Coordinates of C-alpha atoms (C1' of nucleotides) in Angstrom, one line a residue:
Chain A
M1 CA 25.4 6.9 12.6
V2 CA 22.2 7.1 10.6
K3 CA 20.2 4.4 11.0
A4 CA 18.2 2.4 8.3
A5 CA 15.4 3.4 10.1
D6 CA 15.8 7.2 10.4
R7 CA 16.7 6.7 6.7
A8 CA 13.3 5.5 5.5
K9 CA 12.0 8.4 7.2
N10 CA 13.3 10.8 4.1
P11 CA 12.6 8.6 1.3
A12 CA 13.6 11.4 -1.0
R13 CA 17.4 10.5 0.2
S14 CA 16.9 6.7 -0.2
S15 CA 19.7 5.7 -1.4
V16 CA 23.1 4.9 0.0
W17 CA 25.4 7.1 -2.4
L18 CA 23.4 10.0 -0.8
E19 CA 24.7 8.9 2.2
E20 CA 28.1 10.7 4.0
R21 CA 29.3 8.2 5.4
A22 CA 32.9 6.8 6.4
P23 CA 33.2 3.4 4.9
R24 CA 34.6 2.0 8.0
S25 CA 37.8 0.5 6.7
G26 CA 38.4 -3.5 8.0
G27 CA 41.1 -3.6 10.8
G28 CA 39.1 -6.3 12.4
P29 CA 40.4 -9.7 13.7
A30 CA 38.1 -10.6 10.5
G31 CA 39.6 -9.2 8.0
L32 CA 36.3 -7.5 7.0
D33 CA 36.0 -4.7 4.9
R34 CA 33.1 -3.4 2.8
D35 CA 34.4 -4.0 -0.8
R36 CA 35.0 -7.9 0.5
I37 CA 31.1 -7.6 1.3
V38 CA 30.3 -6.3 -1.6
A39 CA 32.8 -8.8 -3.9
A40 CA 31.3 -11.6 -1.7
S41 CA 27.4 -11.0 -2.6
I42 CA 28.2 -9.8 -5.9
R43 CA 29.4 -13.6 -6.3
M44 CA 26.8 -15.3 -4.5
L45 CA 24.0 -12.9 -6.6
D46 CA 25.8 -14.7 -10.0
E47 CA 25.9 -17.9 -8.8
E48 CA 21.9 -18.2 -6.6
G49 CA 20.2 -15.5 -7.5
L50 CA 19.0 -12.3 -5.5
A51 CA 16.3 -14.2 -4.0
K52 CA 18.6 -16.8 -2.4
L53 CA 21.1 -13.8 -0.9
S54 CA 20.2 -13.5 3.0
M55 CA 22.3 -11.6 5.5
R56 CA 23.4 -14.9 7.1
K57 CA 24.3 -16.8 3.9
L58 CA 26.4 -14.0 3.4
A59 CA 27.8 -13.7 6.5
T60 CA 29.0 -17.5 6.9
E61 CA 30.3 -17.4 3.9
L62 CA 32.7 -14.7 4.7
G63 CA 33.5 -16.7 7.8
V64 CA 31.4 -14.7 10.2
T65 CA 28.1 -13.9 11.7
A66 CA 25.4 -12.0 9.6
M67 CA 24.9 -8.7 12.1
S68 CA 29.0 -8.2 11.9
L69 CA 28.3 -7.1 8.3
Y70 CA 25.8 -4.3 10.0
W71 CA 29.1 -2.5 11.1
Y72 CA 29.8 -1.8 7.7
V73 CA 26.7 -1.4 6.0
D74 CA 23.5 0.0 7.1
T75 CA 20.8 -2.2 5.5
K76 CA 20.6 -5.1 2.8
D77 CA 19.3 -3.0 0.5
D78 CA 23.0 -1.1 1.0
I79 CA 25.2 -3.9 -0.3
I80 CA 23.1 -4.5 -3.2
E81 CA 23.5 -1.0 -3.8
Y82 CA 26.9 -0.7 -3.8
A83 CA 27.0 -4.6 -6.0
V84 CA 25.3 -2.6 -9.0
D85 CA 27.1 0.5 -9.5
T86 CA 30.4 -2.0 -8.6
V87 CA 29.0 -4.4 -12.0
Y88 CA 28.2 -1.3 -13.6
G89 CA 31.7 -0.5 -13.6
E90 CA 32.5 -3.5 -15.7
I91 CA 31.1 -1.4 -18.8
D92 CA 34.5 -0.7 -20.6
L93 CA 34.2 2.7 -21.8
A94 CA 37.8 3.3 -22.9
A95 CA 36.2 1.0 -25.4
V96 CA 33.4 3.5 -26.1
D97 CA 36.0 6.2 -26.8
A98 CA 38.1 4.2 -28.9
A99 CA 34.7 3.6 -31.3
G100 CA 34.1 5.9 -34.4
D101 CA 31.4 8.7 -34.4
W102 CA 28.2 8.6 -32.3
R103 CA 26.6 4.8 -34.3
E104 CA 29.5 3.2 -33.2
R105 CA 29.5 4.4 -29.8
I106 CA 26.0 4.0 -28.7
R107 CA 26.2 0.3 -30.3
V108 CA 29.5 -0.3 -28.1
L109 CA 27.6 1.1 -25.2
A110 CA 24.3 -0.7 -25.3
L111 CA 25.7 -4.6 -26.5
D112 CA 28.0 -3.9 -22.7
Y113 CA 25.0 -2.6 -20.9
R114 CA 23.5 -5.2 -22.7
R115 CA 26.4 -7.7 -21.6
M116 CA 26.7 -6.8 -18.1
L117 CA 23.0 -7.8 -17.7
V118 CA 23.2 -11.0 -19.1
N119 CA 25.9 -11.9 -17.1
H120 CA 24.1 -10.5 -13.8
P121 CA 20.8 -11.6 -14.1
W122 CA 19.6 -10.1 -10.9
M123 CA 21.0 -6.6 -12.1
S124 CA 17.6 -6.1 -14.1
P125 CA 15.4 -5.9 -11.2
C126 CA 17.6 -4.2 -8.8
A127 CA 18.6 -1.2 -11.5
G128 CA 14.6 -1.1 -12.1
Q129 CA 14.3 -0.1 -8.2
Y130 CA 17.2 1.6 -7.1
L131 CA 18.4 5.1 -7.9
N132 CA 21.7 4.1 -9.7
I133 CA 23.5 7.4 -8.6
G134 CA 27.0 5.9 -7.7
P135 CA 29.9 6.1 -9.5
H136 CA 30.1 4.1 -11.8
A137 CA 26.0 4.1 -12.7
I138 CA 27.3 7.7 -13.3
L139 CA 29.9 7.6 -15.2
V140 CA 28.1 5.3 -17.7
G141 CA 25.4 7.6 -18.4
G142 CA 27.8 10.6 -18.9
K143 CA 28.7 8.7 -21.9
I144 CA 25.9 8.0 -22.9
Q145 CA 24.8 11.6 -23.1
E146 CA 27.8 12.2 -24.6
A147 CA 27.4 9.6 -27.1
I148 CA 23.6 11.2 -27.7
G149 CA 25.0 14.8 -27.6
D150 CA 27.1 14.0 -31.1
T151 CA 24.0 12.9 -32.8
G152 CA 23.5 16.5 -33.7
L153 CA 19.5 16.2 -31.7
P154 CA 17.9 19.4 -30.2
M155 CA 19.1 19.5 -26.7
T156 CA 15.9 18.8 -25.4
R157 CA 15.1 15.9 -27.2
Q158 CA 18.8 14.4 -26.0
P159 CA 17.1 12.6 -23.0
S160 CA 14.4 11.6 -25.1
A161 CA 16.7 9.4 -27.9
M162 CA 18.9 8.8 -24.7
S163 CA 15.6 7.1 -23.0
A164 CA 14.9 5.4 -27.0
V165 CA 17.6 3.6 -26.6
F166 CA 19.0 2.5 -23.5
Q167 CA 15.5 1.7 -21.9
F168 CA 15.0 -0.1 -25.2
V169 CA 18.3 -2.0 -24.1
Y170 CA 17.4 -2.4 -20.1
G171 CA 14.0 -3.9 -21.2
Y172 CA 15.3 -6.4 -23.9
G173 CA 18.6 -7.3 -21.5
T174 CA 15.9 -7.9 -18.8
I175 CA 13.8 -10.6 -20.4
E176 CA 17.1 -12.0 -22.1
S177 CA 18.4 -12.5 -18.8
Q178 CA 15.6 -13.9 -17.7
F179 CA 15.0 -16.0 -20.2
E180 CA 18.9 -17.6 -19.3
R181 CA 18.2 -17.9 -15.8
R182 CA 15.1 -19.5 -16.3
A183 CA 16.6 -22.0 -18.4
A184 CA 19.6 -22.4 -16.1
E185 CA 17.4 -23.2 -13.6
A186 CA 16.0 -25.9 -15.1
G187 CA 18.9 -27.1 -16.2
M188 CA 18.8 -27.3 -19.7
S189 CA 20.9 -25.3 -22.4
Q190 CA 18.6 -22.4 -23.7
D191 CA 18.2 -24.1 -26.8
D192 CA 16.8 -27.0 -24.8
F193 CA 14.5 -24.9 -22.7
Y194 CA 13.1 -23.3 -25.3
G195 CA 12.1 -26.1 -27.3
E196 CA 10.6 -27.6 -24.5
S197 CA 8.4 -24.1 -24.3
I198 CA 7.3 -24.0 -27.5
R199 CA 6.1 -27.8 -27.2
A200 CA 4.5 -27.3 -23.8
F201 CA 2.6 -24.3 -25.9
R202 CA 2.1 -26.6 -28.8
D203 CA 0.4 -29.5 -26.8
D204 CA -1.7 -26.7 -24.6
P205 CA -4.9 -26.9 -25.9
Q206 CA -5.7 -23.4 -25.2
F207 CA -3.0 -21.9 -26.4
V208 CA -3.5 -23.9 -30.2
E209 CA -5.3 -20.5 -31.5
A210 CA -3.2 -18.0 -30.0
L211 CA -0.4 -19.6 -31.3
E212 CA -1.8 -19.9 -34.6
P213 CA -0.8 -16.7 -36.0
M214 CA 2.6 -16.5 -35.1
A215 CA 3.4 -20.7 -36.3
E216 CA 5.2 -19.2 -39.5
I217 CA 7.3 -16.9 -37.3
L218 CA 8.1 -19.5 -34.7
D219 CA 9.5 -22.1 -37.5
E220 CA 11.7 -19.8 -38.9
R221 CA 13.2 -19.1 -36.3
A222 CA 13.5 -22.7 -34.9
S223 CA 15.6 -23.3 -38.2
H224 CA 17.5 -20.3 -37.5
G225 CA 20.4 -21.3 -35.7
S226 CA 20.8 -21.4 -31.9
V227 CA 18.9 -19.1 -29.0
T228 CA 21.4 -17.2 -28.3
A229 CA 22.0 -16.2 -32.0
I230 CA 18.7 -15.2 -32.2
W231 CA 18.8 -13.3 -29.4
D232 CA 22.0 -11.4 -31.2
R233 CA 20.9 -11.3 -34.4
D234 CA 17.4 -9.5 -33.0
F235 CA 19.6 -7.2 -30.8
D236 CA 21.1 -5.9 -33.5
Y237 CA 18.5 -5.4 -35.8
A238 CA 16.8 -3.1 -33.0
L239 CA 19.7 -1.3 -32.8
E240 CA 19.9 -0.2 -36.0
V241 CA 16.1 0.6 -36.1
L242 CA 16.7 3.3 -33.6
I243 CA 20.1 4.6 -34.9
A244 CA 18.0 4.9 -38.4
G245 CA 15.4 6.8 -36.6
I246 CA 17.7 9.1 -34.8
E247 CA 19.4 10.0 -38.3
V248 CA 15.8 11.1 -39.6
M249 CA 14.7 13.4 -36.4
V250 CA 17.9 14.5 -36.9
E251 CA 17.2 15.4 -40.1
R252 CA 13.6 16.6 -39.5
S253 CA 15.2 19.2 -37.1
R254 CA 17.4 20.8 -39.6
T255 CA 14.8 21.1 -41.9
E256 CA 12.1 22.3 -38.9
D257 CA 15.0 25.0 -38.1
A258 CA 15.4 26.7 -41.2
P259 CA 12.2 25.7 -43.6
G260 CA 12.5 28.7 -45.9
T261 CA 15.7 26.9 -47.1
Chain B
M1 CA -3.2 -32.0 -7.0
V2 CA 0.0 -30.6 -8.0
K3 CA 1.9 -28.9 -5.7
A4 CA 4.1 -26.3 -5.2
A5 CA 7.2 -28.4 -4.4
D6 CA 6.0 -30.3 -7.1
R7 CA 6.3 -27.9 -9.6
A8 CA 9.3 -26.5 -8.6
K9 CA 11.1 -29.9 -9.9
N10 CA 10.0 -28.6 -13.2
P11 CA 10.7 -25.3 -13.7
A12 CA 10.7 -25.6 -17.7
R13 CA 6.3 -25.6 -16.8
S14 CA 6.8 -22.9 -14.1
S15 CA 3.6 -21.1 -14.3
V16 CA 0.2 -21.0 -13.4
W17 CA -0.9 -21.4 -17.1
L18 CA 1.3 -24.2 -18.1
E19 CA -1.4 -26.2 -15.0
E20 CA -3.9 -27.8 -15.8
R21 CA -6.2 -27.1 -12.5
A22 CA -9.6 -26.5 -12.6
P23 CA -10.6 -23.5 -10.8
R24 CA -11.7 -24.5 -7.1
S25 CA -15.3 -21.8 -7.8
G26 CA -16.2 -21.0 -4.3
G27 CA -19.1 -22.7 -2.5
G28 CA -17.4 -22.5 0.7
P29 CA -18.8 -21.0 3.5
A30 CA -16.3 -17.6 3.1
G31 CA -17.6 -16.8 -0.5
L32 CA -14.3 -17.1 -1.1
D33 CA -13.1 -17.3 -5.2
R34 CA -10.0 -17.1 -6.9
D35 CA -11.5 -14.0 -8.9
R36 CA -12.4 -12.7 -5.8
I37 CA -8.6 -13.2 -4.6
V38 CA -6.9 -11.8 -7.2
A39 CA -9.4 -8.6 -7.2
A40 CA -8.1 -7.9 -3.2
S41 CA -4.3 -8.9 -4.3
I42 CA -4.7 -6.6 -7.1
R43 CA -6.5 -3.8 -5.0
M44 CA -3.7 -4.4 -1.9
L45 CA -0.4 -4.5 -4.6
D46 CA -2.0 -0.9 -6.0
E47 CA -2.3 0.7 -2.6
E48 CA 0.9 -1.0 -0.9
G49 CA 3.5 -2.4 -3.1
L50 CA 4.6 -5.6 -3.6
A51 CA 7.2 -5.4 -0.6
K52 CA 3.9 -5.3 1.6
L53 CA 2.0 -7.8 -0.1
S54 CA 1.5 -11.3 2.0
M55 CA -0.4 -13.8 1.9
R56 CA -1.6 -13.1 5.7
K57 CA -2.7 -10.0 5.0
L58 CA -4.6 -10.5 1.9
A59 CA -6.5 -13.5 3.7
T60 CA -7.0 -10.8 6.9
E61 CA -8.3 -8.4 4.0
L62 CA -10.7 -10.8 2.5
G63 CA -12.2 -12.0 6.3
V64 CA -10.3 -15.6 6.2
T65 CA -7.0 -17.3 7.0
A66 CA -3.7 -16.9 5.1
M67 CA -4.2 -21.1 4.7
S68 CA -7.5 -20.9 3.0
L69 CA -6.3 -19.4 0.3
Y70 CA -4.4 -22.5 -0.9
W71 CA -7.5 -23.6 -1.5
Y72 CA -7.6 -21.9 -4.9
V73 CA -4.4 -21.4 -5.1
D74 CA -0.6 -23.4 -5.1
T75 CA 1.6 -20.7 -4.0
K76 CA 1.9 -16.6 -3.2
D77 CA 3.1 -16.4 -7.0
D78 CA 0.4 -17.9 -8.7
I79 CA -1.6 -15.1 -6.7
I80 CA 0.7 -12.2 -8.8
E81 CA 0.6 -14.4 -12.1
Y82 CA -2.9 -14.3 -11.8
A83 CA -3.0 -10.6 -10.7
V84 CA -0.5 -9.5 -13.3
D85 CA -2.3 -11.1 -16.5
T86 CA -5.5 -9.3 -15.3
V87 CA -3.9 -6.0 -15.9
Y88 CA -3.0 -6.2 -18.7
G89 CA -6.7 -6.9 -19.6
E90 CA -7.1 -3.1 -18.6
I91 CA -4.8 -2.8 -22.2
D92 CA -7.9 -1.7 -24.6
L93 CA -7.7 -3.7 -27.4
A94 CA -11.1 -2.6 -28.9
A95 CA -9.4 1.0 -29.3
V96 CA -6.1 -0.5 -30.8
D97 CA -9.1 -2.2 -33.9
A98 CA -10.0 1.5 -34.5
A99 CA -6.9 3.3 -34.9
G100 CA -5.8 4.3 -38.3
D101 CA -2.5 2.5 -39.7
W102 CA 0.1 0.6 -38.1
R103 CA 2.0 3.5 -36.9
E104 CA -1.2 4.8 -35.1
R105 CA -1.7 1.1 -33.6
I106 CA 1.8 1.0 -32.3
R107 CA 1.3 4.3 -31.0
V108 CA -1.8 3.6 -29.3
L109 CA -0.9 0.2 -27.4
A110 CA 2.4 1.7 -26.6
L111 CA 0.9 4.4 -24.9
D112 CA -1.8 2.1 -23.3
Y113 CA 1.1 -0.6 -22.2
R114 CA 2.7 2.4 -20.6
R115 CA 0.0 3.8 -18.4
M116 CA -0.7 0.3 -17.3
L117 CA 2.6 0.2 -16.1
V118 CA 2.2 3.5 -14.5
N119 CA -0.5 2.8 -12.8
H120 CA 0.6 -0.2 -11.3
P121 CA 4.0 -0.2 -10.2
W122 CA 4.6 -3.7 -9.3
M123 CA 3.9 -4.7 -12.7
S124 CA 7.2 -3.6 -13.7
P125 CA 9.2 -6.1 -11.8
C126 CA 6.3 -8.9 -12.0
A127 CA 6.2 -8.9 -15.9
G128 CA 10.0 -9.0 -15.8
Q129 CA 9.9 -12.3 -13.8
Y130 CA 7.1 -14.3 -14.9
L131 CA 6.5 -16.0 -18.5
N132 CA 3.8 -13.3 -18.8
I133 CA 1.3 -16.2 -21.0
G134 CA -1.9 -15.8 -19.2
P135 CA -4.8 -15.4 -22.2
H136 CA -4.6 -11.5 -21.2
A137 CA -1.0 -11.3 -22.1
I138 CA -1.1 -13.5 -25.2
L139 CA -3.6 -11.5 -26.7
V140 CA -2.3 -8.2 -26.5
G141 CA 1.1 -10.0 -28.1
G142 CA -1.0 -10.9 -30.6
K143 CA -2.6 -7.6 -31.2
I144 CA 0.8 -6.1 -31.1
Q145 CA 2.3 -9.0 -33.5
E146 CA -0.5 -7.4 -36.1
A147 CA 0.0 -4.5 -36.2
I148 CA 4.3 -4.8 -36.5
G149 CA 3.3 -7.3 -39.3
D150 CA 1.9 -4.6 -41.0
T151 CA 4.8 -2.4 -41.3
G152 CA 6.2 -4.2 -44.4
L153 CA 9.3 -5.2 -42.5
P154 CA 10.2 -8.8 -43.9
M155 CA 9.1 -11.3 -41.4
T156 CA 12.3 -12.6 -40.0
R157 CA 12.7 -8.7 -38.7
Q158 CA 9.1 -8.3 -37.5
P159 CA 10.2 -10.0 -33.9
S160 CA 13.2 -7.7 -33.7
A161 CA 10.8 -4.6 -33.9
M162 CA 8.5 -6.1 -31.8
S163 CA 11.5 -5.5 -29.1
A164 CA 12.9 -2.2 -30.1
V165 CA 9.3 -0.7 -29.7
F166 CA 7.9 -2.6 -26.8
Q167 CA 11.2 -3.4 -24.8
F168 CA 11.4 0.3 -24.7
V169 CA 7.8 1.1 -23.4
Y170 CA 8.6 -1.6 -20.7
G171 CA 11.9 0.0 -19.8
Y172 CA 10.5 3.8 -20.0
G173 CA 7.3 3.0 -18.0
T174 CA 9.9 1.3 -15.6
I175 CA 11.6 3.9 -14.5
E176 CA 8.6 5.9 -14.5
S177 CA 6.3 4.0 -12.2
Q178 CA 9.4 3.9 -10.2
F179 CA 9.9 7.6 -9.5
E180 CA 5.9 8.3 -9.5
R181 CA 6.3 5.4 -6.2
R182 CA 9.2 7.3 -4.6
A183 CA 7.6 10.1 -4.9
A184 CA 4.5 9.1 -3.5
E185 CA 6.6 7.0 -0.9
A186 CA 7.9 10.5 0.3
G187 CA 4.5 11.6 0.3
M188 CA 5.7 14.4 -2.2
S189 CA 4.6 15.7 -5.4
Q190 CA 6.6 14.4 -8.6
D191 CA 7.2 18.2 -8.6
D192 CA 8.1 18.2 -5.5
F193 CA 10.3 15.0 -5.3
Y194 CA 12.0 15.9 -8.8
G195 CA 13.0 19.1 -7.1
E196 CA 14.3 17.7 -3.8
S197 CA 16.3 14.9 -5.6
I198 CA 18.1 17.6 -8.4
R199 CA 18.8 19.7 -5.2
A200 CA 20.5 16.6 -3.0
F201 CA 22.3 16.0 -6.0
R202 CA 23.3 19.3 -6.5
D203 CA 24.6 20.3 -2.9
D204 CA 26.4 17.0 -2.9
P205 CA 30.2 17.9 -3.6
Q206 CA 30.6 14.0 -4.9
F207 CA 28.4 14.9 -7.7
V208 CA 29.4 18.4 -8.7
E209 CA 31.3 17.3 -11.5
A210 CA 29.4 14.7 -12.9
L211 CA 26.2 17.5 -13.3
E212 CA 28.4 20.1 -14.9
P213 CA 27.8 18.9 -17.9
M214 CA 24.5 18.0 -17.8
A215 CA 23.9 21.4 -16.3
E216 CA 22.1 22.9 -19.5
I217 CA 19.7 20.5 -19.9
L218 CA 18.0 20.1 -16.6
D219 CA 17.7 24.0 -16.9
E220 CA 16.0 23.2 -19.8
R221 CA 13.7 20.2 -18.8
A222 CA 13.0 22.6 -15.0
S223 CA 11.7 25.0 -17.0
H224 CA 9.4 23.3 -19.3
G225 CA 6.5 22.6 -17.0
S226 CA 5.4 19.4 -14.7
V227 CA 7.8 16.2 -14.0
T228 CA 4.4 14.5 -16.0
A229 CA 4.2 16.6 -18.9
I230 CA 8.3 16.1 -19.0
W231 CA 7.8 11.9 -19.3
D232 CA 4.7 12.8 -21.7
R233 CA 7.1 14.9 -24.4
D234 CA 9.8 12.6 -24.4
F235 CA 7.9 9.3 -24.4
D236 CA 5.7 10.3 -27.8
Y237 CA 9.2 11.9 -29.0
A238 CA 11.2 8.7 -28.4
L239 CA 8.3 6.6 -29.7
E240 CA 8.2 8.7 -33.3
V241 CA 12.0 8.0 -33.0
L242 CA 11.2 4.4 -33.5
I243 CA 8.5 4.7 -35.6
A244 CA 10.6 6.4 -38.3
G245 CA 13.6 4.0 -37.5
I246 CA 10.8 1.2 -38.8
E247 CA 10.0 3.5 -41.7
V248 CA 14.1 3.5 -42.9
M249 CA 14.6 -0.4 -42.1
V250 CA 10.9 -1.8 -44.1
E251 CA 12.2 1.2 -46.9
R252 CA 15.9 -0.3 -46.8
S253 CA 14.3 -3.9 -47.4
R254 CA 12.2 -3.1 -50.5
T255 CA 15.7 -1.9 -52.0
E256 CA 17.6 -5.0 -51.0
D257 CA 14.8 -7.0 -52.2
A258 CA 15.3 -5.4 -55.9
P259 CA 18.7 -3.9 -55.8
G260 CA 17.9 -3.4 -59.6
T261 CA 15.2 -1.6 -60.2
Chain C
dG1 C1' 51.2 -2.3 34.6
dA2 C1' 46.9 0.2 34.9
dG3 C1' 43.1 1.6 33.2
dA4 C1' 40.0 4.1 29.6
dG5 C1' 38.4 4.2 24.7
dT6 C1' 38.2 2.2 20.6
dC7 C1' 36.8 -0.3 17.2
dC8 C1' 34.8 -4.6 15.6
dT9 C1' 31.9 -9.4 16.4
dT10 C1' 28.8 -11.8 18.5
dG11 C1' 24.8 -13.8 20.9
dT12 C1' 20.2 -13.4 22.1
dA13 C1' 15.4 -11.6 20.3
dC14 C1' 11.6 -9.9 17.6
dG15 C1' 7.9 -9.4 14.5
dG16 C1' 7.9 -10.6 10.3
dT17 C1' 7.8 -14.6 5.8
dG18 C1' 5.4 -18.5 2.8
dT19 C1' 3.6 -22.6 3.6
dA20 C1' 3.3 -28.4 4.7
dC21 C1' -0.1 -30.8 7.8
dG22 C1' -3.4 -32.4 9.8
dA23 C1' -8.1 -31.7 12.2
dG24 C1' -12.5 -30.3 11.5
dA25 C1' -16.9 -28.2 9.8
dC26 C1' -19.8 -28.0 6.7
dC27 C1' -23.2 -29.4 2.7
dT28 C1' -24.7 -33.1 -0.5
dA29 C1' -25.7 -38.2 -2.3
dG30 C1' -27.1 -42.6 -0.9
Chain D
dC1 C1' -27.8 -42.0 8.9
dT2 C1' -23.7 -42.9 7.2
dA3 C1' -19.5 -41.5 3.9
dG4 C1' -16.7 -38.2 1.0
dG5 C1' -16.1 -34.0 -1.4
dT6 C1' -15.5 -29.2 -0.5
dC7 C1' -13.9 -25.5 2.2
dT8 C1' -11.1 -23.4 6.6
dC9 C1' -8.3 -23.1 10.1
dG10 C1' -4.2 -23.7 14.4
dT11 C1' -0.5 -24.8 14.7
dA12 C1' 4.2 -25.8 13.7
dC13 C1' 8.6 -25.0 10.5
dA14 C1' 12.5 -22.9 8.7
dC15 C1' 13.7 -18.5 7.4
dC16 C1' 14.4 -13.6 6.5
dG17 C1' 15.9 -8.6 8.0
dT18 C1' 17.8 -6.7 12.1
dA19 C1' 17.5 -3.9 17.1
dC20 C1' 20.4 -4.3 21.0
dA21 C1' 23.2 -5.3 24.4
dA22 C1' 26.9 -7.2 26.3
dG23 C1' 32.4 -8.4 25.3
dG24 C1' 36.8 -9.1 23.1
dA25 C1' 40.9 -6.8 21.3
dC26 C1' 43.7 -4.0 20.6
dT27 C1' 45.5 1.3 21.2
dC28 C1' 46.8 4.8 23.4
dT29 C1' 47.3 7.6 28.1
dC30 C1' 49.2 7.9 32.3

DNA sequence: GAGAGTCCTTGTACGGTGTACGAGACCTAG
DNA sequence: CTAGGTCTCGTACACCGTACAAGGACTCTC
């Protein structure tokens, strides 16, 4: 058995997905099972957040002691890596295939990716930290690559364009989900929390000057409906910026390939 | 004095920057001081990483007990918030002013922001978690807003375009810095680490199928120089995608404003 | 039925964490 | 000399991830 300590000595392989390890399936008295552990951890992560998840609490939730979990898993990080990949599975790849051209496929993928991040606020920090090479994540990556491949961009540029779109989605989903998490922790709606934050800002003399140039924009946005509507509107528009940018670069690469024509 | 526990009850104000609290400056025997604490924490974070920073170690570094730090700071999170904002100060805003039109200003800002994230791998998770409304962060935000304001985009669209660019930079800087961190932890150069990772991938039968469509791209990239050169190339190109996209949207908003002409 | 072996669960313990609380040491003002 | 503010420290609490070894519950073999 590969111990956690051994794994730490080989950080290049520091992912559950790079271990060969038979999944211990639960014929035991507690009816435990890796899938059950991962499912329970996702439930607790959604409800309580990343910081609150501990092996002891997770075990209690499953009616078992903390150390029992270590029969199915090497470390707590492994559980989180499994949870992350499971959640990647929520992205509906069939819907992507059903969509139209690459523009629509990218929109569908981006929207679903963003929704996943917002539905599971713990995902952002985890996805940033781990390798994300579980089976579901790999499938998602393949679909992204496929869509980008259809843009007509030269192959050397495709990974870069993938970054442009999906690192944006990751960043956007991160702040959006953290905002939502904070609102929830404060026990407020997003709208109330937004109003409170802006007010706290405005009342604070040290910020008056910094806020002044933004005032016009803030007012426009405050009058424009709910916070979630603004999140949606901004995201959609930013996606259009990216798609338009890709179209331009496709065109440029065409004319550069055949400058004489 | 506002206690940490009190702060937790008012999460809408959950940032050091929203507390009014006199900075206790150090006339004490240990010569301590909030600036010294923050500077030491940045040094330790750079050297050891976010997970390794503890109040006791930080205190030892400063020749003091852990509890001494709490005279200058309410919680560990406060120290990190101060550290985050201090590092935001590394972005060279004068260089941005010296740059040319909005395109160049965005390039300079994006590059510097990315460099900041890569130089301090602990920044990504922290910047994602806290509000980032310290004085330096506000100044950076203002500069970004200024540059975007000069694009000619309608005001309602400017925050969205800001997101498109700088959430991308955040996401890109996150994976880049995490990759570098992992390589460093493995005691390898980025090139060696990349080679090792790809090899581990290729050798693993469960990934063969998933890798097949990417093989061509991977080969091209492997032959194209160092990993850091590829990071740079991809980032520059993605930025051009974004700038081109903004240009298109500016044009579109012009023709929509005056559809009859 | 007895014994052995495998699978699973548990109790205990170690070394860490953030930080609340109260006791003291110092320095300055009256 | 005393009083009070400023700063540091020792102790303690609750909690964390997890190493280790003991034990219970099955199944298989004789």
